């Protein structure tokens, strides 16, 4: 019993309640004392968020209170502002001692604090789309392309314009996948303007100007450009020397942060050379979960699991039934990738992995 008592004294503090942080909190909750620090009181299955904008009821399954699946975790709804060698400090003045720390703050985004506020946000976004005749989408990455697809399929009568500053859509994948997505959007009457940006500050009466002098009329717009990394808060902490020049946390093969034996980094914030995607953050959480369970039970460090980067896979949904998929040796579009992702957008599968009913 002595080992169990010692283990009970060990505390893991996890900062960030996105995919990586939420999954690792769940995997450790029966093993030790776990504290999750998150700016909101819910987990959101973010790869379903664009569907929720055209079908707000979809968000009911997608936005999940942390307390629904973290039955044995203390959730502190606040923002972490500092890390010392022994504790995490939050904006609300909490001082949270840790034996092990997991940093999973991903990309910076502004979320409402409560689940009900988030559900209301999706309802208002839906009303914004529904009441508009013409819609401008700024940004041609996966978010902009998927949102254009959702609107084009659910509201085929609306005029949708997508403006992207790059020379092709979806620059994180190969040119074949980009072209397939472009062809599909054009077939759905979406106007796509490449190599251009839009000044959103100088908008009057629904008239937008592009960097090439083109005029776009739209009743509303959605900004779908990349979000900054969620690491700026670390620059004044003991972890400042563990950040690379891009602001990413440098981790080793066990996902431990450079210079620390008891601090781990997972998800988009890490410097791992791979696409930054939710399913990979889950893989990071699995590796760190194994390693923490090993260390918490007095296991030897040389037995720690190593993270292996996988092949670059990308699935971009195009409406409810179609999609574009890039596999290591081929790129396909149409109904097959649509069957893999576009129907339920992996929401039921993710709920099941959190120990919840996939349907409600």
Short mmCIF file of C-alpha atoms in Angstrom, two decimals:
data_model
loop_
_atom_site.label_atom_id
_atom_site.label_comp_id
_atom_site.label_asym_id
_atom_site.label_seq_id
_atom_site.Cartn_x
_atom_site.Cartn_y
_atom_site.Cartn_z
CA UNK A 1 0.00 0.00 0.00
CA UNK A 2 2.96 2.33 0.51
CA UNK A 3 3.32 2.74 -3.26
CA UNK A 4 -0.34 3.73 -3.64
CA UNK A 5 -0.09 6.32 -0.86
CA UNK A 6 2.97 7.84 -2.47
CA UNK A 7 1.21 7.92 -5.84
CA UNK A 8 -1.78 9.73 -4.35
CA UNK A 9 0.50 12.60 -3.41
CA UNK A 10 1.62 13.11 -7.00
CA UNK A 11 -0.26 15.82 -8.83
CA UNK A 12 -0.45 16.30 -12.60
CA UNK A 13 -1.48 19.77 -13.76
CA UNK A 14 -2.63 20.02 -17.39
CA UNK A 15 -2.88 23.47 -18.99
CA UNK A 16 -5.28 23.59 -21.94
CA UNK A 17 -8.59 21.79 -22.45
CA UNK A 18 -8.48 21.20 -26.19
CA UNK A 19 -8.08 17.75 -27.75
CA UNK A 20 -4.70 16.83 -26.23
CA UNK A 21 -5.34 18.23 -22.76
CA UNK A 22 -8.84 16.79 -22.43
CA UNK A 23 -7.86 13.32 -23.58
CA UNK A 24 -4.84 13.09 -21.30
CA UNK A 25 -6.87 14.34 -18.32
CA UNK A 26 -9.39 11.56 -18.93
CA UNK A 27 -6.70 8.89 -19.31
CA UNK A 28 -5.03 9.86 -16.00
CA UNK A 29 -8.07 10.60 -13.84
CA UNK A 30 -8.20 7.17 -12.21
CA UNK A 31 -4.40 7.00 -11.73
CA UNK A 32 -3.52 10.12 -9.79
CA UNK A 33 -4.53 13.63 -8.65
CA UNK A 34 -5.29 15.60 -11.85
CA UNK A 35 -6.02 19.32 -12.29
CA UNK A 36 -7.10 20.71 -15.68
CA UNK A 37 -6.72 24.46 -16.25
CA UNK A 38 -8.88 25.69 -19.11
CA UNK A 39 -10.37 29.06 -20.06
CA UNK A 40 -13.76 27.38 -20.62
CA UNK A 41 -15.78 24.77 -18.75
CA UNK A 42 -16.27 22.47 -21.76
CA UNK A 43 -14.45 20.45 -24.41
CA UNK A 44 -15.34 21.17 -28.01
CA UNK A 45 -14.94 18.66 -30.84
CA UNK A 46 -13.60 21.39 -33.07
CA UNK A 47 -13.65 19.43 -36.31
CA UNK A 48 -17.45 19.58 -36.14
CA UNK A 49 -17.69 23.33 -35.59
CA UNK A 50 -18.38 24.36 -39.18
CA UNK A 51 -21.31 21.94 -39.43
CA UNK A 52 -22.74 23.52 -36.26
CA UNK A 53 -22.78 26.89 -38.02
CA UNK A 54 -25.31 25.62 -40.56
CA UNK A 55 -27.01 23.16 -38.16
CA UNK A 56 -26.86 24.54 -34.60
CA UNK A 57 -28.35 21.38 -33.02
CA UNK A 58 -25.17 19.55 -34.13
CA UNK A 59 -23.33 21.51 -31.42
CA UNK A 60 -25.35 19.77 -28.67
CA UNK A 61 -23.25 16.60 -29.17
CA UNK A 62 -20.07 18.46 -30.02
CA UNK A 63 -19.77 20.84 -27.04
CA UNK A 64 -19.32 18.75 -23.89
CA UNK A 65 -19.02 19.96 -20.30
CA UNK A 66 -15.67 18.87 -18.85
CA UNK A 67 -17.58 17.50 -15.85
CA UNK A 68 -19.44 15.01 -18.10
CA UNK A 69 -16.33 12.96 -18.87
CA UNK A 70 -13.82 14.13 -16.23
CA UNK A 71 -15.57 12.71 -13.18
CA UNK A 72 -12.40 12.58 -11.07
CA UNK A 73 -10.54 15.72 -12.20
CA UNK A 74 -10.48 19.17 -10.63
CA UNK A 75 -11.27 21.65 -13.42
CA UNK A 76 -10.06 25.22 -12.87
CA UNK A 77 -11.86 27.53 -15.30
CA UNK A 78 -9.22 30.18 -15.76
CA UNK A 79 -6.21 31.12 -17.88
CA UNK A 80 -2.69 30.12 -16.88
CA UNK A 81 -0.42 33.17 -16.66
CA UNK A 82 2.83 31.79 -15.23
CA UNK A 83 4.75 28.58 -14.58
CA UNK A 84 7.46 28.19 -11.95
CA UNK A 85 9.55 25.08 -11.22
CA UNK A 86 6.83 23.87 -8.86
CA UNK A 87 3.47 25.51 -9.67
CA UNK A 88 1.13 27.01 -12.24
CA UNK A 89 -0.35 30.46 -11.54
CA UNK A 90 -3.71 31.43 -13.05
CA UNK A 91 -5.29 34.78 -13.91
CA UNK A 92 -7.73 34.31 -11.02
CA UNK A 93 -4.85 34.05 -8.55
CA UNK A 94 -4.87 30.26 -8.10
CA UNK A 95 -1.52 28.72 -7.29
CA UNK A 96 -1.52 25.08 -8.41
CA UNK A 97 1.45 22.97 -7.25
CA UNK A 98 2.48 20.17 -9.60
CA UNK A 99 4.76 17.14 -9.64
CA UNK A 100 4.24 16.77 -13.38
CA UNK A 101 3.07 19.41 -15.84
CA UNK A 102 1.51 18.98 -19.30
CA UNK A 103 1.32 22.06 -21.54
CA UNK A 104 -1.40 21.73 -24.18
CA UNK A 105 -2.41 25.31 -25.00
CA UNK A 106 -2.49 24.81 -28.78
CA UNK A 107 -3.56 27.91 -30.69
CA UNK A 108 -4.89 31.09 -29.16
CA UNK A 109 -8.62 31.52 -29.60
CA UNK A 110 -11.39 33.35 -27.79
CA UNK A 111 -14.07 31.01 -26.51
CA UNK A 112 -17.08 31.86 -24.33
CA UNK A 113 -16.61 30.55 -20.79
CA UNK A 114 -19.70 28.31 -20.57
CA UNK A 115 -21.27 25.61 -22.72
CA UNK A 116 -24.60 27.44 -22.94
CA UNK A 117 -22.85 30.58 -24.22
CA UNK A 118 -21.05 28.49 -26.83
CA UNK A 119 -24.31 26.88 -28.01
CA UNK A 120 -25.86 30.35 -28.29
CA UNK A 121 -22.86 31.45 -30.37
CA UNK A 122 -23.60 28.70 -32.92
CA UNK A 123 -27.27 29.69 -33.03
CA UNK A 124 -26.36 33.32 -33.77
CA UNK A 125 -23.83 32.27 -36.45
CA UNK A 126 -26.56 30.16 -38.07
CA UNK A 127 -28.97 33.13 -38.05
CA UNK A 128 -26.26 35.31 -39.58
CA UNK A 129 -25.82 32.83 -42.45
CA UNK A 130 -29.54 32.17 -42.84
CA UNK A 131 -30.49 35.86 -43.08
CA UNK A 132 -27.71 36.78 -45.54
CA UNK A 133 -28.09 36.61 -49.32
CA UNK A 134 -24.36 37.00 -49.91
CA UNK A 135 -21.46 35.82 -47.74
CA UNK A 136 -17.74 36.54 -47.86
CA UNK A 137 -15.25 34.02 -46.45
CA UNK A 138 -11.70 35.28 -45.89
CA UNK A 139 -9.10 32.50 -45.83
CA UNK A 140 -8.73 29.40 -47.98
CA UNK A 141 -7.27 26.95 -45.50
CA UNK A 142 -9.28 23.97 -44.22
CA UNK A 143 -11.62 26.17 -42.14
CA UNK A 144 -12.53 28.51 -45.00
CA UNK A 145 -12.91 25.69 -47.52
CA UNK A 146 -15.06 23.55 -45.21
CA UNK A 147 -17.26 26.51 -44.22
CA UNK A 148 -17.77 27.42 -47.89
CA UNK A 149 -18.71 23.78 -48.54
CA UNK A 150 -21.19 23.64 -45.67
CA UNK A 151 -22.95 26.84 -46.78
CA UNK A 152 -22.94 25.90 -50.49
CA UNK A 153 -24.60 22.54 -49.77
CA UNK A 154 -27.10 23.63 -47.10
CA UNK A 155 -27.93 27.04 -48.63
CA UNK A 156 -27.39 26.62 -52.39
CA UNK A 157 -29.21 29.88 -53.17
CA UNK A 158 -26.68 32.08 -51.39
CA UNK A 159 -23.85 33.88 -53.14
CA UNK A 160 -20.60 32.74 -51.50
CA UNK A 161 -17.24 34.37 -52.24
CA UNK A 162 -13.99 32.98 -50.82
CA UNK A 163 -10.85 35.17 -50.87
CA UNK A 164 -7.44 33.64 -50.17
CA UNK A 165 -4.07 35.36 -50.13
CA UNK A 166 -2.20 32.25 -51.30
CA UNK A 167 -1.83 31.00 -54.86
CA UNK A 168 -3.84 27.85 -54.07
CA UNK A 169 -6.33 26.63 -51.49
CA UNK A 170 -5.33 24.27 -48.66
CA UNK A 171 -1.62 25.01 -48.88
CA UNK A 172 -0.88 22.48 -46.12
CA UNK A 173 -1.66 19.62 -48.53
CA UNK A 174 -0.44 18.77 -52.03
CA UNK A 175 -1.48 20.66 -55.15
CA UNK A 176 -3.73 17.80 -56.35
CA UNK A 177 -5.92 18.04 -53.26
CA UNK A 178 -5.98 21.84 -53.61
CA UNK A 179 -7.18 21.60 -57.19
CA UNK A 180 -9.87 19.03 -56.36
CA UNK A 181 -11.22 21.30 -53.61
CA UNK A 182 -11.18 24.32 -55.94
CA UNK A 183 -12.99 22.43 -58.71
CA UNK A 184 -15.64 21.25 -56.27
CA UNK A 185 -16.26 24.75 -54.86
CA UNK A 186 -16.55 26.22 -58.38
CA UNK A 187 -19.03 23.45 -59.27
CA UNK A 188 -21.15 24.63 -56.33
CA UNK A 189 -21.09 28.24 -57.66
CA UNK A 190 -18.65 29.51 -55.02
CA UNK A 191 -16.55 32.37 -56.40
CA UNK A 192 -12.90 31.84 -55.41
CA UNK A 193 -10.39 34.72 -55.60
CA UNK A 194 -6.75 33.67 -55.08
CA UNK A 195 -3.63 35.78 -54.46
CA UNK A 196 -5.73 38.47 -52.81
CA UNK A 197 -6.50 39.75 -49.35
CA UNK A 198 -9.36 41.86 -47.99
CA UNK A 199 -9.17 44.92 -45.79
CA UNK A 200 -11.83 44.22 -43.17
CA UNK A 201 -11.31 47.57 -41.43
CA UNK A 202 -12.50 49.69 -44.31
CA UNK A 203 -15.90 48.08 -44.87
CA UNK A 204 -18.94 50.26 -45.46
CA UNK A 205 -22.48 49.16 -46.37
CA UNK A 206 -21.38 45.61 -47.15
CA UNK A 207 -18.78 46.67 -49.73
CA UNK A 208 -15.35 45.05 -49.38
CA UNK A 209 -12.17 45.93 -51.31
CA UNK A 210 -9.53 43.33 -52.18
CA UNK A 211 -5.80 44.01 -52.43
CA UNK A 212 -6.14 43.91 -56.23
CA UNK A 213 -8.85 46.55 -56.25
CA UNK A 214 -11.79 44.21 -56.78
CA UNK A 215 -15.07 45.08 -55.11
CA UNK A 216 -17.10 42.42 -53.29
CA UNK A 217 -20.61 42.98 -52.00
CA UNK A 218 -21.60 40.77 -49.07
CA UNK A 219 -24.16 40.94 -46.29
CA UNK A 220 -21.70 39.41 -43.81
CA UNK A 221 -18.22 37.92 -43.61
CA UNK A 222 -16.38 35.16 -41.75
CA UNK A 223 -12.66 35.42 -41.01
CA UNK A 224 -11.09 31.95 -41.38
CA UNK A 225 -7.38 32.71 -41.24
CA UNK A 226 -4.86 30.94 -39.00
CA UNK A 227 -4.82 31.53 -35.26
CA UNK A 228 -1.62 32.47 -33.38
CA UNK A 229 0.11 29.83 -31.26
CA UNK A 230 -1.01 29.67 -27.64
CA UNK A 231 2.52 30.00 -26.29
CA UNK A 232 3.03 33.75 -25.75
CA UNK A 233 2.15 33.33 -22.04
CA UNK A 234 5.20 31.06 -21.63
CA UNK A 235 7.70 33.72 -22.70
CA UNK A 236 7.96 35.17 -19.17
CA UNK A 237 8.05 31.78 -17.41
CA UNK A 238 10.71 29.20 -16.53
CA UNK A 239 9.87 27.49 -19.85
CA UNK A 240 10.92 30.49 -21.97
CA UNK A 241 14.22 28.85 -22.99
CA UNK A 242 12.36 25.73 -24.13
CA UNK A 243 10.58 27.63 -26.94
CA UNK A 244 12.02 27.64 -30.47
CA UNK A 245 12.17 30.77 -32.66
CA UNK A 246 8.59 30.13 -33.87
CA UNK A 247 7.27 30.00 -30.30
CA UNK A 248 6.82 26.22 -30.27
CA UNK A 249 7.80 24.06 -27.30
CA UNK A 250 10.83 21.91 -28.08
CA UNK A 251 10.11 18.30 -27.04
CA UNK A 252 12.10 15.08 -27.14
CA UNK A 253 10.99 11.68 -28.44
CA UNK A 254 9.04 11.08 -25.20
CA UNK A 255 7.33 14.49 -25.62
CA UNK A 256 9.19 15.89 -22.62
CA UNK A 257 9.97 19.59 -22.83
CA UNK A 258 13.65 20.42 -23.42
CA UNK A 259 15.51 20.88 -20.15
CA UNK A 260 12.84 19.30 -17.93
CA UNK A 261 12.27 15.78 -16.62
CA UNK A 262 8.73 16.42 -15.35
CA UNK A 263 7.20 18.74 -17.99
CA UNK A 264 5.56 17.47 -21.19
CA UNK A 265 4.21 19.26 -24.25
CA UNK A 266 1.45 17.93 -26.51
CA UNK A 267 -0.58 19.06 -29.50
CA UNK A 268 -0.15 22.04 -31.81
CA UNK A 269 2.21 23.87 -29.45
CA UNK A 270 5.03 21.34 -29.96
CA UNK A 271 7.85 21.65 -32.49
CA UNK A 272 7.20 18.19 -33.98
CA UNK A 273 7.49 18.31 -37.78
CA UNK A 274 4.04 17.16 -38.81
CA UNK A 275 0.66 18.57 -39.75
CA UNK A 276 -1.07 20.09 -36.74
CA UNK A 277 -4.29 18.09 -36.50
CA UNK A 278 -6.65 16.91 -33.78
CA UNK A 279 -6.10 13.19 -34.31
CA UNK A 280 -2.35 13.71 -33.82
CA UNK A 281 -2.94 15.61 -30.57
CA UNK A 282 -4.84 12.49 -29.40
CA UNK A 283 -1.80 10.37 -30.28
CA UNK A 284 0.44 12.73 -28.30
CA UNK A 285 -1.94 12.37 -25.33
CA UNK A 286 -1.72 8.56 -25.55
CA UNK A 287 2.10 8.60 -25.45
CA UNK A 288 2.34 11.09 -22.58
CA UNK A 289 -0.44 9.28 -20.71
CA UNK A 290 1.58 6.04 -20.88
CA UNK A 291 4.76 7.82 -19.79
CA UNK A 292 3.15 9.55 -16.83
CA UNK A 293 1.52 6.32 -15.64
CA UNK A 294 4.95 4.67 -15.84
CA UNK A 295 6.67 7.49 -13.90
CA UNK A 296 3.86 7.74 -11.33
CA UNK A 297 4.29 4.07 -10.48
CA UNK A 298 8.07 4.32 -10.14
CA UNK A 299 8.85 2.85 -13.56
CA UNK A 300 12.25 3.24 -15.20
CA UNK A 301 12.77 6.13 -17.63
CA UNK A 302 14.33 3.91 -20.29
CA UNK A 303 10.96 2.17 -20.62
CA UNK A 304 9.17 5.38 -21.60
CA UNK A 305 7.13 5.30 -24.82
CA UNK A 306 8.44 7.20 -27.84
CA UNK A 307 6.30 9.25 -30.17
CA UNK A 308 6.64 8.33 -33.83
CA UNK A 309 5.46 10.82 -36.42
CA UNK A 310 3.01 9.21 -38.81
CA UNK A 311 2.34 9.71 -42.50
CA UNK A 312 0.68 12.96 -43.49
CA UNK A 313 -3.03 12.27 -43.81
CA UNK A 314 -5.53 15.01 -44.45
CA UNK A 315 -9.31 14.86 -44.78
CA UNK A 316 -11.23 17.97 -45.74
CA UNK A 317 -14.99 17.65 -45.86
CA UNK A 318 -16.95 19.31 -48.67
CA UNK A 319 -20.51 19.57 -47.46
CA UNK A 320 -22.33 16.58 -46.00
CA UNK A 321 -21.46 13.79 -48.45
CA UNK A 322 -18.21 14.61 -50.21
CA UNK A 323 -14.62 15.44 -49.35
CA UNK A 324 -10.98 15.50 -50.36
CA UNK A 325 -8.53 13.03 -48.83
CA UNK A 326 -4.75 13.10 -49.12
CA UNK A 327 -3.04 9.82 -48.27
CA UNK A 328 0.73 9.24 -48.52
CA UNK A 329 0.49 7.76 -52.02
CA UNK A 330 -2.74 9.09 -53.45
CA UNK A 331 -5.28 11.90 -53.38
CA UNK A 332 -8.97 11.20 -53.85
CA UNK A 333 -12.11 13.27 -53.79
CA UNK A 334 -15.85 12.65 -53.84
CA UNK A 335 -18.03 10.28 -51.85
CA UNK A 336 -15.37 7.92 -50.43
CA UNK A 337 -13.61 10.58 -48.31
CA UNK A 338 -17.08 11.94 -47.66
CA UNK A 339 -18.12 8.60 -46.15
CA UNK A 340 -15.02 8.58 -43.96
CA UNK A 341 -15.51 12.05 -42.49
CA UNK A 342 -18.28 14.26 -43.80
CA UNK A 343 -21.40 12.52 -42.46
CA UNK A 344 -20.83 12.76 -38.70
CA UNK A 345 -17.39 14.46 -38.77
CA UNK A 346 -16.07 11.88 -36.24
CA UNK A 347 -18.22 13.42 -33.49
CA UNK A 348 -19.87 10.14 -32.41
CA UNK A 349 -16.49 8.36 -32.49
CA UNK A 350 -14.87 11.08 -30.33
CA UNK A 351 -17.74 11.04 -27.81
CA UNK A 352 -17.34 7.26 -27.51
CA UNK A 353 -13.60 7.67 -26.86
CA UNK A 354 -14.50 10.00 -24.00
CA UNK A 355 -16.77 7.32 -22.52
CA UNK A 356 -19.97 9.09 -23.61
CA UNK A 357 -23.00 7.99 -25.63
CA UNK A 358 -22.07 8.68 -29.28
CA UNK A 359 -25.62 9.85 -30.15
CA UNK A 360 -26.52 12.30 -27.37
#
